[in-house]
Amino acid sequence: MPDEDAVEIDFSRAHGVYPNGAVPFAAAVSFYRAAGVLITGANMTKNVERTHLLNPMRIGQFERFITPLTNNVWRYDTEEEAQKLADRYVDALVDQVRCENGVVDTLNWCLYEVMDNVFQHSRADGGFVMMQIHKESRKCVIAVGDTGRGIQLSLVAGSTDLDRQRLSQAHVAIGYAVEQGITSKGKLNQGNGLFGLKRASKWRPSPNCVGPWRLVQ
């Protein structure tokens, strides 16, 4: 490589972009750019380019019914921006899908809860989020990510009331974090955020796939 601080990514074999891959990718690009690495893309198809993988959108750029909200990677740097994005995602779902009672409010709570964890626990400067609505399969797919310290380290550095043995491995710590009452902030928090998110975040269609969407408890 002629320049060790420059990276060109070849997208010629990338045709589809999905939230679970796009969000961590965008977060990693931001992390290395902040460290001084020049990152560019080559051979990017229109389908990939419109997702803003290398240059995530910001909520100040959004205009309802004009700016595509879904299928884009968005970056947010404040709790206010996180709440605005969560609200806009709910609007996008309501605009396209008829939902059962309780789905809209629960989705809004779930979105803001996980997006706000970036500021409450990860110590990252901001977060990244992407949403897709797949009407044919009746699924709403959302990914949220950041480049902070992660769930395991957050718990290790947090409350002394936690079971330290369950924090020794990352995957075990993540499972521990979604249990009721588990928090890195000790008595300052109830520890119900990720627990509630786990209970409320699974989607499935109503019987025979003809009715509105609902949340599975």
PDB file of C-alpha atoms in Angstrom:
ATOM      1  CA  MET A   1       0.000   0.000   0.000  1.00  0.00           C
ATOM      2  CA  PRO A   2       1.604   3.318  -1.062  1.00  0.00           C
ATOM      3  CA  ASP A   3       0.083   5.224   1.819  1.00  0.00           C
ATOM      4  CA  GLU A   4      -0.442   3.382   5.087  1.00  0.00           C
ATOM      5  CA  ASP A   5      -2.953   6.020   6.195  1.00  0.00           C
ATOM      6  CA  ALA A   6      -5.174   5.606   3.120  1.00  0.00           C
ATOM      7  CA  VAL A   7      -7.602   2.792   2.321  1.00  0.00           C
ATOM      8  CA  GLU A   8      -9.720   2.336  -0.811  1.00  0.00           C
ATOM      9  CA  ILE A   9     -12.587  -0.126  -0.472  1.00  0.00           C
ATOM     10  CA  ASP A  10     -13.682  -1.998  -3.582  1.00  0.00           C
ATOM     11  CA  PHE A  11     -17.475  -2.369  -3.632  1.00  0.00           C
ATOM     12  CA  SER A  12     -17.687  -4.132  -7.011  1.00  0.00           C
ATOM     13  CA  ARG A  13     -18.993  -7.338  -5.403  1.00  0.00           C
ATOM     14  CA  ALA A  14     -21.437  -5.591  -3.062  1.00  0.00           C
ATOM     15  CA  HIS A  15     -24.979  -5.585  -4.450  1.00  0.00           C
ATOM     16  CA  GLY A  16     -27.263  -5.648  -1.416  1.00  0.00           C
ATOM     17  CA  VAL A  17     -26.917  -3.712   1.828  1.00  0.00           C
ATOM     18  CA  TYR A  18     -28.546  -4.832   5.077  1.00  0.00           C
ATOM     19  CA  PRO A  19     -28.633  -3.098   8.487  1.00  0.00           C
ATOM     20  CA  ASN A  20     -26.760  -5.783  10.448  1.00  0.00           C
ATOM     21  CA  GLY A  21     -23.756  -5.353   8.144  1.00  0.00           C
ATOM     22  CA  ALA A  22     -24.069  -1.716   7.145  1.00  0.00           C
ATOM     23  CA  VAL A  23     -24.248  -0.210  10.631  1.00  0.00           C
ATOM     24  CA  PRO A  24     -21.064  -1.773  12.097  1.00  0.00           C
ATOM     25  CA  PHE A  25     -19.315  -1.089   8.785  1.00  0.00           C
ATOM     26  CA  ALA A  26     -20.228   2.614   8.904  1.00  0.00           C
ATOM     27  CA  ALA A  27     -19.189   2.792  12.556  1.00  0.00           C
ATOM     28  CA  ALA A  28     -15.797   1.228  11.764  1.00  0.00           C
ATOM     29  CA  VAL A  29     -15.226   3.663   8.887  1.00  0.00           C
ATOM     30  CA  SER A  30     -15.981   6.577  11.210  1.00  0.00           C
ATOM     31  CA  PHE A  31     -13.632   5.185  13.859  1.00  0.00           C
ATOM     32  CA  TYR A  32     -10.673   4.868  11.495  1.00  0.00           C
ATOM     33  CA  ARG A  33     -11.334   8.226   9.890  1.00  0.00           C
ATOM     34  CA  ALA A  34     -11.258   9.820  13.333  1.00  0.00           C
ATOM     35  CA  ALA A  35      -7.850   8.169  13.788  1.00  0.00           C
ATOM     36  CA  GLY A  36      -6.585   9.885  10.645  1.00  0.00           C
ATOM     37  CA  VAL A  37      -7.092   7.160   8.045  1.00  0.00           C
ATOM     38  CA  LEU A  38      -8.328   8.347   4.655  1.00  0.00           C
ATOM     39  CA  ILE A  39     -11.055   5.932   3.532  1.00  0.00           C
ATOM     40  CA  THR A  40     -12.628   6.057   0.076  1.00  0.00           C
ATOM     41  CA  GLY A  41     -14.819   3.756  -1.977  1.00  0.00           C
ATOM     42  CA  ALA A  42     -14.510   2.491  -5.551  1.00  0.00           C
ATOM     43  CA  ASN A  43     -16.878   0.708  -7.958  1.00  0.00           C
ATOM     44  CA  MET A  44     -19.893   1.468  -5.793  1.00  0.00           C
ATOM     45  CA  THR A  45     -23.257   0.646  -7.397  1.00  0.00           C
ATOM     46  CA  LYS A  46     -26.179   3.061  -7.122  1.00  0.00           C
ATOM     47  CA  ASN A  47     -27.908   0.612  -4.803  1.00  0.00           C
ATOM     48  CA  VAL A  48     -24.979   0.699  -2.391  1.00  0.00           C
ATOM     49  CA  GLU A  49     -24.216   4.381  -2.816  1.00  0.00           C
ATOM     50  CA  ARG A  50     -27.727   5.482  -1.855  1.00  0.00           C
ATOM     51  CA  THR A  51     -27.366   3.843   1.576  1.00  0.00           C
ATOM     52  CA  HIS A  52     -24.669   6.372   2.566  1.00  0.00           C
ATOM     53  CA  LEU A  53     -22.349   3.714   3.995  1.00  0.00           C
ATOM     54  CA  LEU A  54     -19.285   5.950   3.825  1.00  0.00           C
ATOM     55  CA  ASN A  55     -21.064   9.184   4.668  1.00  0.00           C
ATOM     56  CA  PRO A  56     -24.046   8.549   6.948  1.00  0.00           C
ATOM     57  CA  MET A  57     -27.002  10.920   6.834  1.00  0.00           C
ATOM     58  CA  ARG A  58     -27.803  13.368   9.648  1.00  0.00           C
ATOM     59  CA  ILE A  59     -31.270  14.166  10.959  1.00  0.00           C
ATOM     60  CA  GLY A  60     -30.885  17.821   9.922  1.00  0.00           C
ATOM     61  CA  GLN A  61     -30.913  16.643   6.300  1.00  0.00           C
ATOM     62  CA  PHE A  62     -34.252  14.892   6.618  1.00  0.00           C
ATOM     63  CA  GLU A  63     -37.422  16.184   4.975  1.00  0.00           C
ATOM     64  CA  ARG A  64     -40.497  14.000   5.322  1.00  0.00           C
ATOM     65  CA  PHE A  65     -41.846  12.590   2.049  1.00  0.00           C
ATOM     66  CA  ILE A  66     -38.696  13.836   0.292  1.00  0.00           C
ATOM     67  CA  THR A  67     -35.668  12.291   1.999  1.00  0.00           C
ATOM     68  CA  PRO A  68     -35.604   8.460   2.090  1.00  0.00           C
ATOM     69  CA  LEU A  69     -35.528   7.484   5.761  1.00  0.00           C
ATOM     70  CA  THR A  70     -35.263   3.721   5.453  1.00  0.00           C
ATOM     71  CA  ASN A  71     -32.411   1.933   3.650  1.00  0.00           C
ATOM     72  CA  ASN A  72     -30.067   4.724   4.747  1.00  0.00           C
ATOM     73  CA  VAL A  73     -27.378   4.709   7.432  1.00  0.00           C
ATOM     74  CA  TRP A  74     -27.864   7.599   9.855  1.00  0.00           C
ATOM     75  CA  ARG A  75     -25.519   9.039  12.455  1.00  0.00           C
ATOM     76  CA  TYR A  76     -26.648  10.782  15.636  1.00  0.00           C
ATOM     77  CA  ASP A  77     -24.494  12.604  18.178  1.00  0.00           C
ATOM     78  CA  THR A  78     -26.975  13.704  20.854  1.00  0.00           C
ATOM     79  CA  GLU A  79     -29.911  12.270  22.771  1.00  0.00           C
ATOM     80  CA  GLU A  80     -32.152  14.790  21.020  1.00  0.00           C
ATOM     81  CA  GLU A  81     -31.042  13.520  17.603  1.00  0.00           C
ATOM     82  CA  ALA A  82     -31.612   9.937  18.767  1.00  0.00           C
ATOM     83  CA  GLN A  83     -35.179  10.754  19.797  1.00  0.00           C
ATOM     84  CA  LYS A  84     -35.885  12.561  16.525  1.00  0.00           C
ATOM     85  CA  LEU A  85     -34.653   9.586  14.504  1.00  0.00           C
ATOM     86  CA  ALA A  86     -36.709   7.178  16.607  1.00  0.00           C
ATOM     87  CA  ASP A  87     -39.791   9.327  16.008  1.00  0.00           C
ATOM     88  CA  ARG A  88     -39.126   9.486  12.273  1.00  0.00           C
ATOM     89  CA  TYR A  89     -38.698   5.699  12.080  1.00  0.00           C
ATOM     90  CA  VAL A  90     -42.073   5.261  13.724  1.00  0.00           C
ATOM     91  CA  ASP A  91     -43.574   7.679  11.187  1.00  0.00           C
ATOM     92  CA  ALA A  92     -42.028   5.638   8.362  1.00  0.00           C
ATOM     93  CA  LEU A  93     -43.573   2.434   9.677  1.00  0.00           C
ATOM     94  CA  VAL A  94     -47.003   4.007  10.158  1.00  0.00           C
ATOM     95  CA  ASP A  95     -46.862   5.476   6.647  1.00  0.00           C
ATOM     96  CA  GLN A  96     -46.324   2.036   5.103  1.00  0.00           C
ATOM     97  CA  VAL A  97     -47.879  -0.542   7.424  1.00  0.00           C
ATOM     98  CA  ARG A  98     -51.067  -0.854   9.467  1.00  0.00           C
ATOM     99  CA  CYS A  99     -50.089  -1.843  13.006  1.00  0.00           C
ATOM    100  CA  GLU A 100     -52.061  -3.248  15.918  1.00  0.00           C
ATOM    101  CA  ASN A 101     -52.647  -1.227  19.080  1.00  0.00           C
ATOM    102  CA  GLY A 102     -49.512  -0.742  21.136  1.00  0.00           C
ATOM    103  CA  VAL A 103     -47.014  -1.500  18.381  1.00  0.00           C
ATOM    104  CA  VAL A 104     -46.189   2.116  17.531  1.00  0.00           C
ATOM    105  CA  ASP A 105     -45.611   3.290  21.111  1.00  0.00           C
ATOM    106  CA  THR A 106     -43.635   0.157  21.975  1.00  0.00           C
ATOM    107  CA  LEU A 107     -41.447   0.479  18.899  1.00  0.00           C
ATOM    108  CA  ASN A 108     -40.691   4.100  19.732  1.00  0.00           C
ATOM    109  CA  TRP A 109     -39.683   3.128  23.274  1.00  0.00           C
ATOM    110  CA  CYS A 110     -37.519   0.246  22.049  1.00  0.00           C
ATOM    111  CA  LEU A 111     -35.736   2.397  19.482  1.00  0.00           C
ATOM    112  CA  TYR A 112     -34.938   5.259  21.803  1.00  0.00           C
ATOM    113  CA  GLU A 113     -33.913   2.904  24.610  1.00  0.00           C
ATOM    114  CA  VAL A 114     -31.231   1.148  22.569  1.00  0.00           C
ATOM    115  CA  MET A 115     -30.134   4.288  20.709  1.00  0.00           C
ATOM    116  CA  ASP A 116     -29.767   6.237  23.954  1.00  0.00           C
ATOM    117  CA  ASN A 117     -27.588   3.493  25.459  1.00  0.00           C
ATOM    118  CA  VAL A 118     -24.796   4.918  23.298  1.00  0.00           C
ATOM    119  CA  PHE A 119     -24.683   7.914  25.615  1.00  0.00           C
ATOM    120  CA  GLN A 120     -25.676   6.188  28.850  1.00  0.00           C
ATOM    121  CA  HIS A 121     -23.243   3.272  28.735  1.00  0.00           C
ATOM    122  CA  SER A 122     -20.900   2.998  25.741  1.00  0.00           C
ATOM    123  CA  ARG A 123     -19.144   6.384  26.104  1.00  0.00           C
ATOM    124  CA  ALA A 124     -19.052   6.733  22.316  1.00  0.00           C
ATOM    125  CA  ASP A 125     -19.329  10.139  20.681  1.00  0.00           C
ATOM    126  CA  GLY A 126     -22.385   9.046  18.724  1.00  0.00           C
ATOM    127  CA  GLY A 127     -24.276   6.165  17.226  1.00  0.00           C
ATOM    128  CA  PHE A 128     -25.299   4.731  13.863  1.00  0.00           C
ATOM    129  CA  VAL A 129     -28.662   3.294  12.882  1.00  0.00           C
ATOM    130  CA  MET A 130     -30.376   1.826   9.834  1.00  0.00           C
ATOM    131  CA  MET A 131     -33.912   0.559   9.270  1.00  0.00           C
ATOM    132  CA  GLN A 132     -35.444  -1.520   6.491  1.00  0.00           C
ATOM    133  CA  ILE A 133     -39.077  -2.497   6.019  1.00  0.00           C
ATOM    134  CA  HIS A 134     -39.589  -5.748   4.101  1.00  0.00           C
ATOM    135  CA  LYS A 135     -43.271  -5.736   3.213  1.00  0.00           C
ATOM    136  CA  GLU A 136     -43.416  -9.122   1.518  1.00  0.00           C
ATOM    137  CA  SER A 137     -41.911 -10.977   4.467  1.00  0.00           C
ATOM    138  CA  ARG A 138     -43.598  -8.541   6.880  1.00  0.00           C
ATOM    139  CA  LYS A 139     -40.451  -7.724   8.807  1.00  0.00           C
ATOM    140  CA  CYS A 140     -39.009  -4.508  10.165  1.00  0.00           C
ATOM    141  CA  VAL A 141     -35.216  -4.752  10.485  1.00  0.00           C
ATOM    142  CA  ILE A 142     -33.245  -2.251  12.564  1.00  0.00           C
ATOM    143  CA  ALA A 143     -29.576  -2.182  13.565  1.00  0.00           C
ATOM    144  CA  VAL A 144     -27.917   0.221  16.009  1.00  0.00           C
ATOM    145  CA  GLY A 145     -24.179   0.415  16.612  1.00  0.00           C
ATOM    146  CA  ASP A 146     -21.331   2.503  17.956  1.00  0.00           C
ATOM    147  CA  THR A 147     -17.593   2.270  18.579  1.00  0.00           C
ATOM    148  CA  GLY A 148     -17.753   2.619  22.338  1.00  0.00           C
ATOM    149  CA  ARG A 149     -16.479   0.315  25.046  1.00  0.00           C
ATOM    150  CA  GLY A 150     -19.167  -2.356  24.582  1.00  0.00           C
ATOM    151  CA  ILE A 151     -21.574  -4.089  26.951  1.00  0.00           C
ATOM    152  CA  GLN A 152     -18.992  -6.301  28.658  1.00  0.00           C
ATOM    153  CA  LEU A 153     -16.600  -3.496  29.615  1.00  0.00           C
ATOM    154  CA  SER A 154     -19.481  -1.242  30.597  1.00  0.00           C
ATOM    155  CA  LEU A 155     -20.633  -3.828  33.130  1.00  0.00           C
ATOM    156  CA  VAL A 156     -17.097  -4.627  34.305  1.00  0.00           C
ATOM    157  CA  ALA A 157     -16.416  -0.950  34.979  1.00  0.00           C
ATOM    158  CA  GLY A 158     -19.839  -0.417  36.506  1.00  0.00           C
ATOM    159  CA  SER A 159     -21.722  -1.679  39.516  1.00  0.00           C
ATOM    160  CA  THR A 160     -19.883  -3.881  42.047  1.00  0.00           C
ATOM    161  CA  ASP A 161     -23.158  -5.695  42.786  1.00  0.00           C
ATOM    162  CA  LEU A 162     -22.932  -7.726  39.588  1.00  0.00           C
ATOM    163  CA  ASP A 163     -21.809 -11.353  39.279  1.00  0.00           C
ATOM    164  CA  ARG A 164     -18.195 -10.834  38.171  1.00  0.00           C
ATOM    165  CA  GLN A 165     -17.875 -14.424  36.974  1.00  0.00           C
ATOM    166  CA  ARG A 166     -20.570 -13.788  34.369  1.00  0.00           C
ATOM    167  CA  LEU A 167     -18.586 -10.841  33.014  1.00  0.00           C
ATOM    168  CA  SER A 168     -15.439 -12.777  32.116  1.00  0.00           C
ATOM    169  CA  GLN A 169     -16.580 -13.526  28.540  1.00  0.00           C
ATOM    170  CA  ALA A 170     -18.239 -11.079  26.159  1.00  0.00           C
ATOM    171  CA  HIS A 171     -21.052 -13.353  24.948  1.00  0.00           C
ATOM    172  CA  VAL A 172     -21.924 -14.356  28.518  1.00  0.00           C
ATOM    173  CA  ALA A 173     -21.909 -10.723  29.629  1.00  0.00           C
ATOM    174  CA  ILE A 174     -24.320  -9.782  26.836  1.00  0.00           C
ATOM    175  CA  GLY A 175     -26.714 -12.515  27.902  1.00  0.00           C
ATOM    176  CA  TYR A 176     -26.395 -11.291  31.482  1.00  0.00           C
ATOM    177  CA  ALA A 177     -27.106  -7.685  30.451  1.00  0.00           C
ATOM    178  CA  VAL A 178     -30.555  -8.489  29.076  1.00  0.00           C
ATOM    179  CA  GLU A 179     -31.745 -10.013  32.342  1.00  0.00           C
ATOM    180  CA  GLN A 180     -34.114  -7.990  34.477  1.00  0.00           C
ATOM    181  CA  GLY A 181     -32.447  -5.663  36.988  1.00  0.00           C
ATOM    182  CA  ILE A 182     -28.943  -5.856  35.495  1.00  0.00           C
ATOM    183  CA  THR A 183     -27.291  -2.469  34.966  1.00  0.00           C
ATOM    184  CA  SER A 184     -23.823  -0.932  35.024  1.00  0.00           C
ATOM    185  CA  LYS A 185     -25.139   1.991  37.082  1.00  0.00           C
ATOM    186  CA  GLY A 186     -26.115   0.110  40.197  1.00  0.00           C
ATOM    187  CA  LYS A 187     -28.895   1.726  42.225  1.00  0.00           C
ATOM    188  CA  LEU A 188     -28.967   4.703  39.848  1.00  0.00           C
ATOM    189  CA  ASN A 189     -30.862   2.616  37.282  1.00  0.00           C
ATOM    190  CA  GLN A 190     -33.588  -0.039  37.344  1.00  0.00           C
ATOM    191  CA  GLY A 191     -31.802  -2.229  34.822  1.00  0.00           C
ATOM    192  CA  ASN A 192     -34.949  -2.862  32.807  1.00  0.00           C
ATOM    193  CA  GLY A 193     -33.906  -1.254  29.504  1.00  0.00           C
ATOM    194  CA  LEU A 194     -32.383  -4.175  27.608  1.00  0.00           C
ATOM    195  CA  PHE A 195     -34.665  -6.587  29.430  1.00  0.00           C
ATOM    196  CA  GLY A 196     -37.726  -4.721  28.172  1.00  0.00           C
ATOM    197  CA  LEU A 197     -36.190  -4.415  24.737  1.00  0.00           C
ATOM    198  CA  LYS A 198     -35.655  -8.170  24.527  1.00  0.00           C
ATOM    199  CA  ARG A 199     -39.291  -8.829  25.431  1.00  0.00           C
ATOM    200  CA  ALA A 200     -40.748  -6.326  23.014  1.00  0.00           C
ATOM    201  CA  SER A 201     -38.491  -6.393  19.971  1.00  0.00           C
ATOM    202  CA  LYS A 202     -39.659  -9.528  18.125  1.00  0.00           C
ATOM    203  CA  TRP A 203     -42.083  -8.960  15.254  1.00  0.00           C
ATOM    204  CA  ARG A 204     -44.494 -11.325  13.583  1.00  0.00           C
ATOM    205  CA  PRO A 205     -47.598 -10.871  11.438  1.00  0.00           C
ATOM    206  CA  SER A 206     -51.123 -11.503  12.616  1.00  0.00           C
ATOM    207  CA  PRO A 207     -52.641 -14.927  11.745  1.00  0.00           C
ATOM    208  CA  ASN A 208     -52.641 -15.767   8.016  1.00  0.00           C
ATOM    209  CA  CYS A 209     -50.501 -12.660   7.320  1.00  0.00           C
ATOM    210  CA  VAL A 210     -53.549 -10.589   6.426  1.00  0.00           C
ATOM    211  CA  GLY A 211     -53.913  -8.363   9.464  1.00  0.00           C
ATOM    212  CA  PRO A 212     -51.762  -5.602  10.955  1.00  0.00           C
ATOM    213  CA  TRP A 213     -48.345  -6.122  12.460  1.00  0.00           C
ATOM    214  CA  ARG A 214     -48.004  -6.813  16.153  1.00  0.00           C
ATOM    215  CA  LEU A 215     -45.307  -7.270  18.766  1.00  0.00           C
ATOM    216  CA  VAL A 216     -44.630 -10.647  20.356  1.00  0.00           C
ATOM    217  CA  GLN A 217     -44.159 -10.609  24.104  1.00  0.00           C
TER     218      GLN A 217
END
